[in-house]
mmCIF file of C-alpha atoms in Angstrom:
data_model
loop_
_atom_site.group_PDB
_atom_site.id
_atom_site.type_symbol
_atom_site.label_atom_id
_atom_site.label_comp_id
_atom_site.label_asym_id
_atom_site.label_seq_id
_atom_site.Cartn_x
_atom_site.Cartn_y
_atom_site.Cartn_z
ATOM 1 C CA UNK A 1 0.000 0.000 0.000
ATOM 2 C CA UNK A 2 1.323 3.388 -0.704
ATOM 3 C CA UNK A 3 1.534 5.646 1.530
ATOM 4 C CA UNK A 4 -1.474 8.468 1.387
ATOM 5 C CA UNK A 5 -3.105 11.042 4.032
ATOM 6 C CA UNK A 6 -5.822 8.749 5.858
ATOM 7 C CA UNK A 7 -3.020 5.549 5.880
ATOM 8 C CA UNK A 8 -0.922 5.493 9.702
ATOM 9 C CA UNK A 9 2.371 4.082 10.163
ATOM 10 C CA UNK A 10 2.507 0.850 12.416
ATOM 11 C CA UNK A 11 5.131 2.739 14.842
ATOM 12 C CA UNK A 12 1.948 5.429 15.322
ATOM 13 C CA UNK A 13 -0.801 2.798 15.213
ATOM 14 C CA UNK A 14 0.947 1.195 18.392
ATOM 15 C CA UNK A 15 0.608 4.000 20.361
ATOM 16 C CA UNK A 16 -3.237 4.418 19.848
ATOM 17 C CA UNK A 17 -4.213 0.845 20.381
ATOM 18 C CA UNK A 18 -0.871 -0.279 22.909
ATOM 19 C CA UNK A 19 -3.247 -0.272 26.038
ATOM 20 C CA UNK A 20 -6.573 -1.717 24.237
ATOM 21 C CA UNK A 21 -4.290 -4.079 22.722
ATOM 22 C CA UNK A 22 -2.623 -4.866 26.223
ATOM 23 C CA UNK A 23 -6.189 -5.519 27.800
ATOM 24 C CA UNK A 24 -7.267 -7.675 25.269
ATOM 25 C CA UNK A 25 -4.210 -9.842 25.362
ATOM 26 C CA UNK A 26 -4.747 -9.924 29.119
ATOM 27 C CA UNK A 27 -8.353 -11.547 28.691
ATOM 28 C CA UNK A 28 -7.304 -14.245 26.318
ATOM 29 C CA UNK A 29 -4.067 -15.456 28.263
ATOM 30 C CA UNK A 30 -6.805 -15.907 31.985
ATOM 31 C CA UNK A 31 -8.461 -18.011 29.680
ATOM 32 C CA UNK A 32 -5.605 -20.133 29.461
ATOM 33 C CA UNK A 33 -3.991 -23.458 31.506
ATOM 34 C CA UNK A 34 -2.994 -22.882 34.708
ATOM 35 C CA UNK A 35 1.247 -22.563 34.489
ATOM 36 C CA UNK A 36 0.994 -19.852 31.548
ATOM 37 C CA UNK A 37 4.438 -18.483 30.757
ATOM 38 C CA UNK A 38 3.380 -16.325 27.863
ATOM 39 C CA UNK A 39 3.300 -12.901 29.223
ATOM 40 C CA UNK A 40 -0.061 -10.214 27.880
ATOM 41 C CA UNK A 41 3.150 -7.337 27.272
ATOM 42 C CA UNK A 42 4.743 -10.079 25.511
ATOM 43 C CA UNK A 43 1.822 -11.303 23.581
ATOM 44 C CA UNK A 44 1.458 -7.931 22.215
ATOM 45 C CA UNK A 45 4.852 -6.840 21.270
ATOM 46 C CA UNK A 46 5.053 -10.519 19.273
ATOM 47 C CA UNK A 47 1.942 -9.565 17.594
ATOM 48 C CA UNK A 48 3.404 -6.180 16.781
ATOM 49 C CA UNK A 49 6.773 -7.618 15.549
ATOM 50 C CA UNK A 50 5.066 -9.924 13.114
ATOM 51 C CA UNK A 51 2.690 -6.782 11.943
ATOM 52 C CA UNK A 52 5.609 -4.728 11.670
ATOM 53 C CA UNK A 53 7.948 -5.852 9.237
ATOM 54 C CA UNK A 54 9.932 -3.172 7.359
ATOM 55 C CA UNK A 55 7.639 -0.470 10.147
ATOM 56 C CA UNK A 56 8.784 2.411 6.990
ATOM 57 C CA UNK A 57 6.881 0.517 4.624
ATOM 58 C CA UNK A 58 3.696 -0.541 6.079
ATOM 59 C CA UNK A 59 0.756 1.360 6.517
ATOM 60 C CA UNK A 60 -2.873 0.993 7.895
ATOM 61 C CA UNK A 61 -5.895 2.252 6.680
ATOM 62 C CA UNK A 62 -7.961 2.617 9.756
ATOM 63 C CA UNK A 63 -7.746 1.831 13.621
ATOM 64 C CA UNK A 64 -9.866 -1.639 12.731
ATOM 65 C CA UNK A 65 -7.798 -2.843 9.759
ATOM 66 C CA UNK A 66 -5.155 -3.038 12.219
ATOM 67 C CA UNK A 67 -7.413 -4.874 15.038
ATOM 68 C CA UNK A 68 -8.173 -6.679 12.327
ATOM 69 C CA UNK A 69 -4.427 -7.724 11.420
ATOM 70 C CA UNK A 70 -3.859 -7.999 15.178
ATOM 71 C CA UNK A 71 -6.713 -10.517 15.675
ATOM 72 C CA UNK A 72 -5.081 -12.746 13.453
ATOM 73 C CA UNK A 73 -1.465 -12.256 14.934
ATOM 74 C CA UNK A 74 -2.831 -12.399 18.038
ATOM 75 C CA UNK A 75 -4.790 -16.240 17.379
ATOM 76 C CA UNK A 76 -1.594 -17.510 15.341
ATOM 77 C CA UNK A 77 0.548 -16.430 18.452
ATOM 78 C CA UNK A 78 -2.105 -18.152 21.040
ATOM 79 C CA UNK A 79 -2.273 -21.286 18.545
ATOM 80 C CA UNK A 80 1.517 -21.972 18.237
ATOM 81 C CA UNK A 81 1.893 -21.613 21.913
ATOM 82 C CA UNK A 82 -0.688 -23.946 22.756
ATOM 83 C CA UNK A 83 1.168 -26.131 20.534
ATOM 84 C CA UNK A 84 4.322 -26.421 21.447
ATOM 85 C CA UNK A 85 3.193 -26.936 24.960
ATOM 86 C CA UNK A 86 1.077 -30.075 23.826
ATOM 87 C CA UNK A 87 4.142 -31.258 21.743
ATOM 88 C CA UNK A 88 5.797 -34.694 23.218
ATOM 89 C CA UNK A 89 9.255 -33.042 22.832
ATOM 90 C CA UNK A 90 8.415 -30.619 25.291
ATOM 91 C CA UNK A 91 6.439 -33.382 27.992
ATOM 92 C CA UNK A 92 2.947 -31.725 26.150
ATOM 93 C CA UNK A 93 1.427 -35.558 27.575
ATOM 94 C CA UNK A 94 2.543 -35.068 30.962
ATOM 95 C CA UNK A 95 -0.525 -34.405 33.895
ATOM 96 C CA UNK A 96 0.056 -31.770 36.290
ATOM 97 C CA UNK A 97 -0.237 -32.839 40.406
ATOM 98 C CA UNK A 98 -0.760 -30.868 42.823
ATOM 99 C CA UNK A 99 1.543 -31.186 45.436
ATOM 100 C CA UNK A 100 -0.563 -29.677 48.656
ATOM 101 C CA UNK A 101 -3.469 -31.293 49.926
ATOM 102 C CA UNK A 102 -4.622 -28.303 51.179
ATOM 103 C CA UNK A 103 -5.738 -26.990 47.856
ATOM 104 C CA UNK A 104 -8.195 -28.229 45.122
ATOM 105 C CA UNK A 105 -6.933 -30.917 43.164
ATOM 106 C CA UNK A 106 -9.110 -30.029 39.936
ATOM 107 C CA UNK A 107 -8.000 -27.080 38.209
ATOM 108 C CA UNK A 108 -10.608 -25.596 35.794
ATOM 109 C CA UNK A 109 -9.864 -26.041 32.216
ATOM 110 C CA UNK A 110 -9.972 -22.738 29.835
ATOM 111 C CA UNK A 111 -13.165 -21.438 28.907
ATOM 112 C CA UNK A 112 -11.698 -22.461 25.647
ATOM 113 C CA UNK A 113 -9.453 -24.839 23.787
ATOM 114 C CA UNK A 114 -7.505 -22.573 21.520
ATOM 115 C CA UNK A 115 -6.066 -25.270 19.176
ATOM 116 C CA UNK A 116 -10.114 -26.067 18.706
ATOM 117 C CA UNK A 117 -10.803 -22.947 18.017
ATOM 118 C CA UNK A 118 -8.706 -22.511 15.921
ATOM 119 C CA UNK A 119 -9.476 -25.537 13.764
ATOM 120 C CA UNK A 120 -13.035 -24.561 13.744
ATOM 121 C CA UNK A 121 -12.224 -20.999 12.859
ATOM 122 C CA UNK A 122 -10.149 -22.804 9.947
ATOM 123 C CA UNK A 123 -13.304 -24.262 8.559
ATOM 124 C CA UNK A 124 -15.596 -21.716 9.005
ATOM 125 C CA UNK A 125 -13.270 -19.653 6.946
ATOM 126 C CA UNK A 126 -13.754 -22.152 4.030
ATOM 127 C CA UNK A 127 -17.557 -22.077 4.272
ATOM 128 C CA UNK A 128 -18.274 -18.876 5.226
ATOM 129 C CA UNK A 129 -15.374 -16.626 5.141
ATOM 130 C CA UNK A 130 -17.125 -12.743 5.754
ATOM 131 C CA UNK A 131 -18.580 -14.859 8.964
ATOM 132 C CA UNK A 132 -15.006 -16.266 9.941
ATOM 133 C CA UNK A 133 -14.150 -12.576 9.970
ATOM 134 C CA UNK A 134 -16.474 -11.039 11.938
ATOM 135 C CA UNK A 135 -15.699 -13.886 14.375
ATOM 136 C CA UNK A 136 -12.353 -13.149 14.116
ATOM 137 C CA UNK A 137 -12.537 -9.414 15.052
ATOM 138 C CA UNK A 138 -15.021 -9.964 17.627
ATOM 139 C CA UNK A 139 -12.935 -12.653 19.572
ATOM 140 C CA UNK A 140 -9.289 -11.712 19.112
ATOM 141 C CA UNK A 141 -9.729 -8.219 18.174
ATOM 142 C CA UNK A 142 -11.830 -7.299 20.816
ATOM 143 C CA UNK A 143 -14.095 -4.805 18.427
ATOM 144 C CA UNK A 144 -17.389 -4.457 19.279
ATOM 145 C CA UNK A 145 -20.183 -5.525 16.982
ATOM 146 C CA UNK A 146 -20.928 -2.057 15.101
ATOM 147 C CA UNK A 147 -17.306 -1.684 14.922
ATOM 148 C CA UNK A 148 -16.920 -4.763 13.278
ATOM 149 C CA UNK A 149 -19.573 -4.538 11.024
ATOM 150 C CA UNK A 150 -18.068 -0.947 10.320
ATOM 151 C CA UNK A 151 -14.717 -1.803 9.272
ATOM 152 C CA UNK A 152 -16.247 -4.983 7.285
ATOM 153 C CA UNK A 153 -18.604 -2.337 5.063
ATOM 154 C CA UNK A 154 -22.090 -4.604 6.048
ATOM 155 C CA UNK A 155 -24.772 -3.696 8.249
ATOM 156 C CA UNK A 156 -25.512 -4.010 12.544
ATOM 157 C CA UNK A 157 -28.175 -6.178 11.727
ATOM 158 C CA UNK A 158 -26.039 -8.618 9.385
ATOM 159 C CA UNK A 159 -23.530 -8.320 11.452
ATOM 160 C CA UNK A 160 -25.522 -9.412 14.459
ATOM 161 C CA UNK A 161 -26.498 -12.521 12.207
ATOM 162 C CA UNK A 162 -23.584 -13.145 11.233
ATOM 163 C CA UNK A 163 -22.230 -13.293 15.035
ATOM 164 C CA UNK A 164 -25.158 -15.229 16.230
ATOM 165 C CA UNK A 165 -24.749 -17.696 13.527
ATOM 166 C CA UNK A 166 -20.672 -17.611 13.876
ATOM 167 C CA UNK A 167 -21.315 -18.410 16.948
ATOM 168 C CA UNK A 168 -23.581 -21.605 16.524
ATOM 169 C CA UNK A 169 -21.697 -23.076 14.607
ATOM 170 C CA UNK A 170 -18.486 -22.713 16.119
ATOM 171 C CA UNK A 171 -20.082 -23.910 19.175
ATOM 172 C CA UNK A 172 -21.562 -27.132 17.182
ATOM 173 C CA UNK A 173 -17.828 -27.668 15.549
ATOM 174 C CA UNK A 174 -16.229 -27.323 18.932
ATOM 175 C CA UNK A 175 -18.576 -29.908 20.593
ATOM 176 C CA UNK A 176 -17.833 -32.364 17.852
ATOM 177 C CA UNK A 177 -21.478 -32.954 16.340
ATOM 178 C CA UNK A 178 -21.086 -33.963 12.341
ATOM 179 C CA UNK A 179 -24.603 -33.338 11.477
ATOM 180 C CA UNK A 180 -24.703 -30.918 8.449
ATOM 181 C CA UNK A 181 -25.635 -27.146 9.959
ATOM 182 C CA UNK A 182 -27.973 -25.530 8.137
ATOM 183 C CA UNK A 183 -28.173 -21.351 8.020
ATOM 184 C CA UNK A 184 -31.701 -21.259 8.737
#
C-alpha cells in the first residue's frame, strides 16, 4: 500500500491501540492453563513484531484494519503456543499434580481450547469466510459488533447474524457434532 493522508504508520498505530491491545491480550491469556508463561506485554509486542515488518513501509488504513491484522497475529501467536506446549518433545502428555493437599486438586480447564478454536475458525473460513471474519474481530480483536460490522462495510443487523450464527456453529464444531448445519 502506498503511503497516502488517511493511511498510519505501524510505529503510530501502536501508540493508539498499545493499552486496548494490552487488555485484550490480558483476557485471552486468563483463559488459558494454569502454568501460563506467555506474558499479555509479551503477547502484544510478538503480535506487533510480526505486523511490523519493514515499520517504513507498512501502513494501515484505519484503527480496525489493524485490530483486524492484530486478531489474526494475536490467534496464530495463542495457537503456536498452545502447541508447542502439547508437543511430546516438550512433555505436552505429561498431567500436572498438585503437590498440597490443602488446595483443590481439579484445576478448571480454559473457557476455551484454543487449538479447537482454531481448527473450527479454519473451517468456518472455508464455508463462510465474511462470517469467519467477523468472528475473528469480535474474539481476538476485541471490536465491538458495530465496529466490526463498520470496518467490514455490512450492516448491525447482518452483522448481528452473522455473530449469532458464527457463533452456533463454532459452538456445534467445537462440541464435535457432524450433522450438516444448516443457516436457517
Amino acid at each position: 500500500m502506498s503511503k497516502n493522508e488517511t493511511s498510519i504508520s505501524s510505529e503510530q498505530m501502536i501508540t493508539l491501540v498499545y493499552d486496548e491491545l494490552r487488555r485484550l491480550a490480558a483476557i485471552h491469556l486468563a483463559d488459558e492453563k494454569a502454568g501460563q508463561t506467555l506474558q499479555p506485554t509479551a503477547l502484544v509486542h510478538e503480535a506487533y513484531l510480526r505486523l511490523s515488518g519493514d515499520a517504513e513501509s507498512i501502513y494501515w488504513n484505519s484503527k480496525g484494519h489493524f485490530l483486524g491484522a492484530a486478531a489474526i497475529a494475536i490467534r496464530r501467536i495463542l495457537v503456536e503456543n498452545a502447541r508447542r506446549k502439547l508437543s511430546l518433545k516438550r512433555g505436552g502428555d505429561r498431567q500436572r499434580q498438585q503437590l498440597y493437599d490443602d488446595l483443590p486438586v481439579n484445576l478448571p480447564e480454559p473457557l476455551e481450547d484454543i487449538i479447537a478454536l482454531d481448527e473450527a475458525l479454519t473451517k468456518l473460513a472455508i464455508e463462510h469466510p465474511e462470517v469467519a471474519e467477523l468472528v475473528q474481530r469480535l474474539y481476538f480483536s476485541g471490536m465491538t459488533l458495530p465496529d466490526a460490522a463498520e470496518d467490514l462495510s455490512i450492516s448491525p443487523r447482518t452483522a448481528s447474524r452473522h455473530w449469532a450464527f458464527g457463533k452456533a456453529w463454532l459452538r456445534r464444531e467445537m462440541n464435535g457434532n457432524s450433522d450438516s448445519f444448516e443457516n436457517s
